[in-house]
Coordinates of C-alpha atoms in Angstrom, one line a residue:
R4 CA 95.3 -54.6 93.2
F5 CA 96.3 -50.8 93.5
K6 CA 97.6 -51.3 97.0
T7 CA 99.8 -54.3 95.8
N8 CA 101.2 -52.3 92.9
L9 CA 101.9 -49.4 95.0
H10 CA 103.7 -51.5 97.5
I11 CA 105.9 -53.1 94.8
S12 CA 106.6 -49.6 93.3
L13 CA 107.8 -48.3 96.6
L14 CA 109.9 -51.4 97.1
Q15 CA 111.6 -51.0 93.8
I16 CA 112.2 -47.3 94.2
S17 CA 113.8 -47.7 97.6
G18 CA 115.5 -50.9 96.3
Y19 CA 117.1 -48.8 93.4
K20 CA 118.5 -46.3 95.7
K21 CA 119.8 -48.9 98.0
L22 CA 121.4 -51.0 95.0
Y23 CA 123.1 -47.5 94.0
L24 CA 124.7 -47.0 97.5
N25 CA 125.9 -50.6 97.5
V26 CA 127.4 -50.4 94.1
E27 CA 129.0 -46.9 95.1
N28 CA 130.4 -48.3 98.3
L29 CA 132.1 -51.1 96.3
R30 CA 133.4 -48.7 93.9
K31 CA 135.0 -46.5 96.6
V32 CA 137.0 -49.5 97.9
P33 CA 140.6 -49.1 96.4
Y34 CA 142.1 -52.4 95.2
D35 CA 144.7 -53.3 97.9
S36 CA 147.4 -55.7 97.3
D37 CA 148.0 -56.3 101.0
N38 CA 144.3 -57.4 101.2
E39 CA 144.2 -61.2 101.0
E40 CA 140.5 -61.1 99.7
H41 CA 141.5 -58.8 97.0
E42 CA 144.3 -60.6 95.8
E43 CA 142.5 -63.9 95.8
Q44 CA 139.8 -62.4 93.3
L45 CA 142.6 -61.2 91.2
I46 CA 144.1 -64.7 91.0
E47 CA 140.8 -66.2 90.5
L48 CA 140.1 -63.9 87.4
W49 CA 143.4 -65.3 85.9
N50 CA 142.5 -68.9 86.6
L51 CA 139.0 -68.5 85.3
L52 CA 140.3 -66.8 82.0
M53 CA 143.5 -68.9 81.7
P54 CA 142.8 -72.3 83.3
H55 CA 145.6 -73.9 81.3
E56 CA 148.4 -71.5 82.1
N57 CA 149.8 -70.8 85.5
L58 CA 150.9 -67.3 86.6
K59 CA 154.7 -67.3 87.1
A60 CA 154.6 -64.4 89.6
R61 CA 152.2 -62.0 91.1
I62 CA 153.8 -59.1 89.3
T63 CA 154.3 -60.3 85.6
K64 CA 154.0 -59.3 82.0
Q65 CA 151.5 -62.2 82.0
W66 CA 148.6 -59.9 83.0
C67 CA 148.8 -58.2 79.6
D68 CA 147.7 -61.5 78.2
I69 CA 144.2 -60.7 79.6
G70 CA 144.3 -57.3 79.0
F71 CA 145.7 -55.3 81.7
Q72 CA 148.0 -52.4 80.9
G73 CA 151.1 -53.3 82.8
D74 CA 152.7 -56.0 85.0
D75 CA 150.5 -55.2 88.1
P76 CA 146.8 -55.0 87.6
K77 CA 146.2 -53.1 90.8
T78 CA 147.0 -49.6 89.0
D79 CA 144.2 -50.4 86.4
F80 CA 141.4 -50.4 89.0
R81 CA 141.9 -46.8 90.3
G82 CA 138.8 -45.4 88.8
M83 CA 136.4 -48.2 89.6
G84 CA 137.9 -49.5 92.6
L85 CA 136.8 -53.2 93.6
L86 CA 133.8 -52.9 91.6
G87 CA 135.7 -53.3 88.4
L88 CA 137.5 -56.5 89.6
V89 CA 134.1 -57.9 91.2
N90 CA 132.5 -57.4 87.7
L91 CA 135.2 -59.0 85.8
V92 CA 135.3 -62.0 88.2
Y93 CA 131.5 -62.3 88.0
F94 CA 131.2 -62.4 84.3
S95 CA 134.2 -65.0 84.0
K96 CA 132.6 -67.2 86.7
H97 CA 128.9 -67.3 85.6
Y98 CA 129.7 -67.0 81.8
S99 CA 133.1 -68.8 81.5
D100 CA 132.8 -70.0 78.0
E101 CA 131.6 -66.7 76.8
A102 CA 134.4 -64.7 78.8
R103 CA 137.2 -67.0 77.2
Q104 CA 135.5 -66.6 73.8
I105 CA 135.5 -62.8 74.1
L106 CA 139.1 -62.8 75.6
S107 CA 140.2 -64.8 72.6
H108 CA 138.3 -62.2 70.1
S109 CA 140.2 -59.3 72.0
N110 CA 143.5 -60.8 70.7
H111 CA 142.4 -60.4 67.1
P112 CA 145.5 -59.2 65.2
K113 CA 143.6 -56.2 63.6
L114 CA 140.4 -55.6 65.8
G115 CA 141.9 -56.6 69.0
Y116 CA 141.2 -54.6 72.3
S117 CA 142.6 -54.9 75.8
Y118 CA 140.0 -57.3 77.4
A119 CA 140.5 -56.2 81.3
I120 CA 140.8 -52.5 80.5
V121 CA 137.6 -52.5 78.3
G122 CA 135.9 -54.4 81.1
I123 CA 136.6 -51.9 83.6
N124 CA 135.4 -49.3 81.1
L125 CA 132.1 -51.1 80.9
T126 CA 131.9 -51.1 84.6
E127 CA 132.1 -47.4 84.7
M128 CA 129.2 -47.4 81.9
A129 CA 127.0 -49.5 83.9
Y130 CA 127.7 -47.5 87.1
S131 CA 126.9 -44.2 85.3
L132 CA 123.6 -45.7 83.9
L133 CA 122.8 -46.9 87.4
K134 CA 123.6 -43.5 89.0
N135 CA 121.7 -41.2 86.5
G136 CA 118.6 -43.5 86.8
A137 CA 118.6 -44.9 83.3
L138 CA 118.5 -48.5 84.7
K139 CA 115.1 -48.1 86.4
S140 CA 112.9 -49.7 83.9
H141 CA 115.3 -52.4 83.1
L142 CA 115.7 -53.2 86.8
Y143 CA 111.9 -52.9 87.5
N144 CA 111.1 -55.2 84.8
V145 CA 113.8 -57.7 85.8
V146 CA 112.6 -58.0 89.5
S147 CA 109.3 -57.1 91.2
G148 CA 110.9 -56.5 94.6
L149 CA 114.2 -55.3 95.6
P150 CA 117.1 -55.2 93.1
Q151 CA 120.3 -56.9 94.3
M152 CA 123.8 -56.5 93.4
E153 CA 123.5 -59.7 91.4
H154 CA 121.1 -57.8 88.9
F155 CA 123.8 -55.1 88.4
H156 CA 126.4 -57.7 87.7
Q157 CA 124.1 -59.4 85.2
F158 CA 123.5 -56.0 83.4
Y159 CA 127.4 -55.8 83.2
C160 CA 127.6 -59.2 81.7
Y161 CA 125.0 -58.1 79.0
L162 CA 127.2 -55.1 78.2
V163 CA 130.6 -57.0 77.8
Y164 CA 128.7 -59.5 75.5
E165 CA 127.0 -56.9 73.3
F166 CA 130.2 -54.6 73.3
D167 CA 132.3 -57.4 72.0
K168 CA 129.7 -58.0 69.1
F169 CA 129.3 -54.3 68.5
W170 CA 133.1 -53.8 68.2
F171 CA 133.5 -56.6 65.7
E172 CA 130.3 -55.3 63.8
E173 CA 131.8 -51.9 63.5
E174 CA 135.3 -52.9 62.5
P175 CA 137.3 -49.8 63.9
E176 CA 140.3 -48.8 62.2
S177 CA 142.4 -49.1 65.5
I178 CA 142.2 -49.2 69.1
M179 CA 142.8 -45.5 68.9
H180 CA 139.3 -44.8 67.9
F181 CA 138.1 -46.7 71.2
N182 CA 136.4 -43.6 72.9
Q183 CA 134.4 -42.8 69.7
Y184 CA 133.0 -46.4 69.6
R185 CA 132.5 -46.5 73.1
E186 CA 130.3 -43.5 73.1
K187 CA 128.3 -44.7 70.0
F188 CA 127.7 -48.1 72.1
H189 CA 126.7 -45.9 75.1
E190 CA 124.3 -44.2 73.0
K191 CA 122.8 -47.4 71.7
I192 CA 122.3 -48.8 75.2
K193 CA 120.9 -45.6 76.5
G194 CA 118.3 -45.8 73.6
L195 CA 117.4 -49.4 74.3
L196 CA 116.8 -48.4 78.1
M197 CA 114.3 -45.9 77.2
D198 CA 111.7 -48.5 76.4
C199 CA 109.6 -49.0 79.4
D200 CA 109.5 -52.7 78.7
V201 CA 113.1 -53.4 78.5
I202 CA 115.0 -56.2 79.8
L203 CA 118.7 -56.3 78.9
T204 CA 120.3 -59.6 80.3
L205 CA 122.3 -62.5 79.2
Q206 CA 120.6 -65.8 79.8
N207 CA 122.7 -68.9 81.0

């Protein structure tokens, strides 16, 4: 039994490092509008979130409808690279109803926020928690072998879902206070992750 547990522990430790490297490598890939795969993922994101509305052009103000800052989303991926887009697509694909519901919340006249920008911001949060080792207990509890990219994406989905609830519970005066509430949410998640039995995932 000891040997089995030791083997699992070593697998998890090496797996965590490998997962971090895979996530880091994806983060380092800049969004490239000349790359067909990158462009396809971006269009897929639109289609998943806005199934009843066609994009009129690749560069269009319509992108603001799903929370990008300008008429070309590629500039918003700078900090998190392709990782930010892959996370947004993953959530929209695997939790389509929840993603559209949260997008609808984000258009609230008083408590609204930029859905895609906040999504990329939460990618940065998930990435930093992985990088500093805070996700170890969570990932070790989720999988008894090698954690995969899928598990990182699942944690990201949890963050997006929980942040939306948190934002509306807190009722910030305006989006100008975003950083302050983001930090409060970050501290809350860090607190939850300190429990050695923690598992933070959304269930389908």
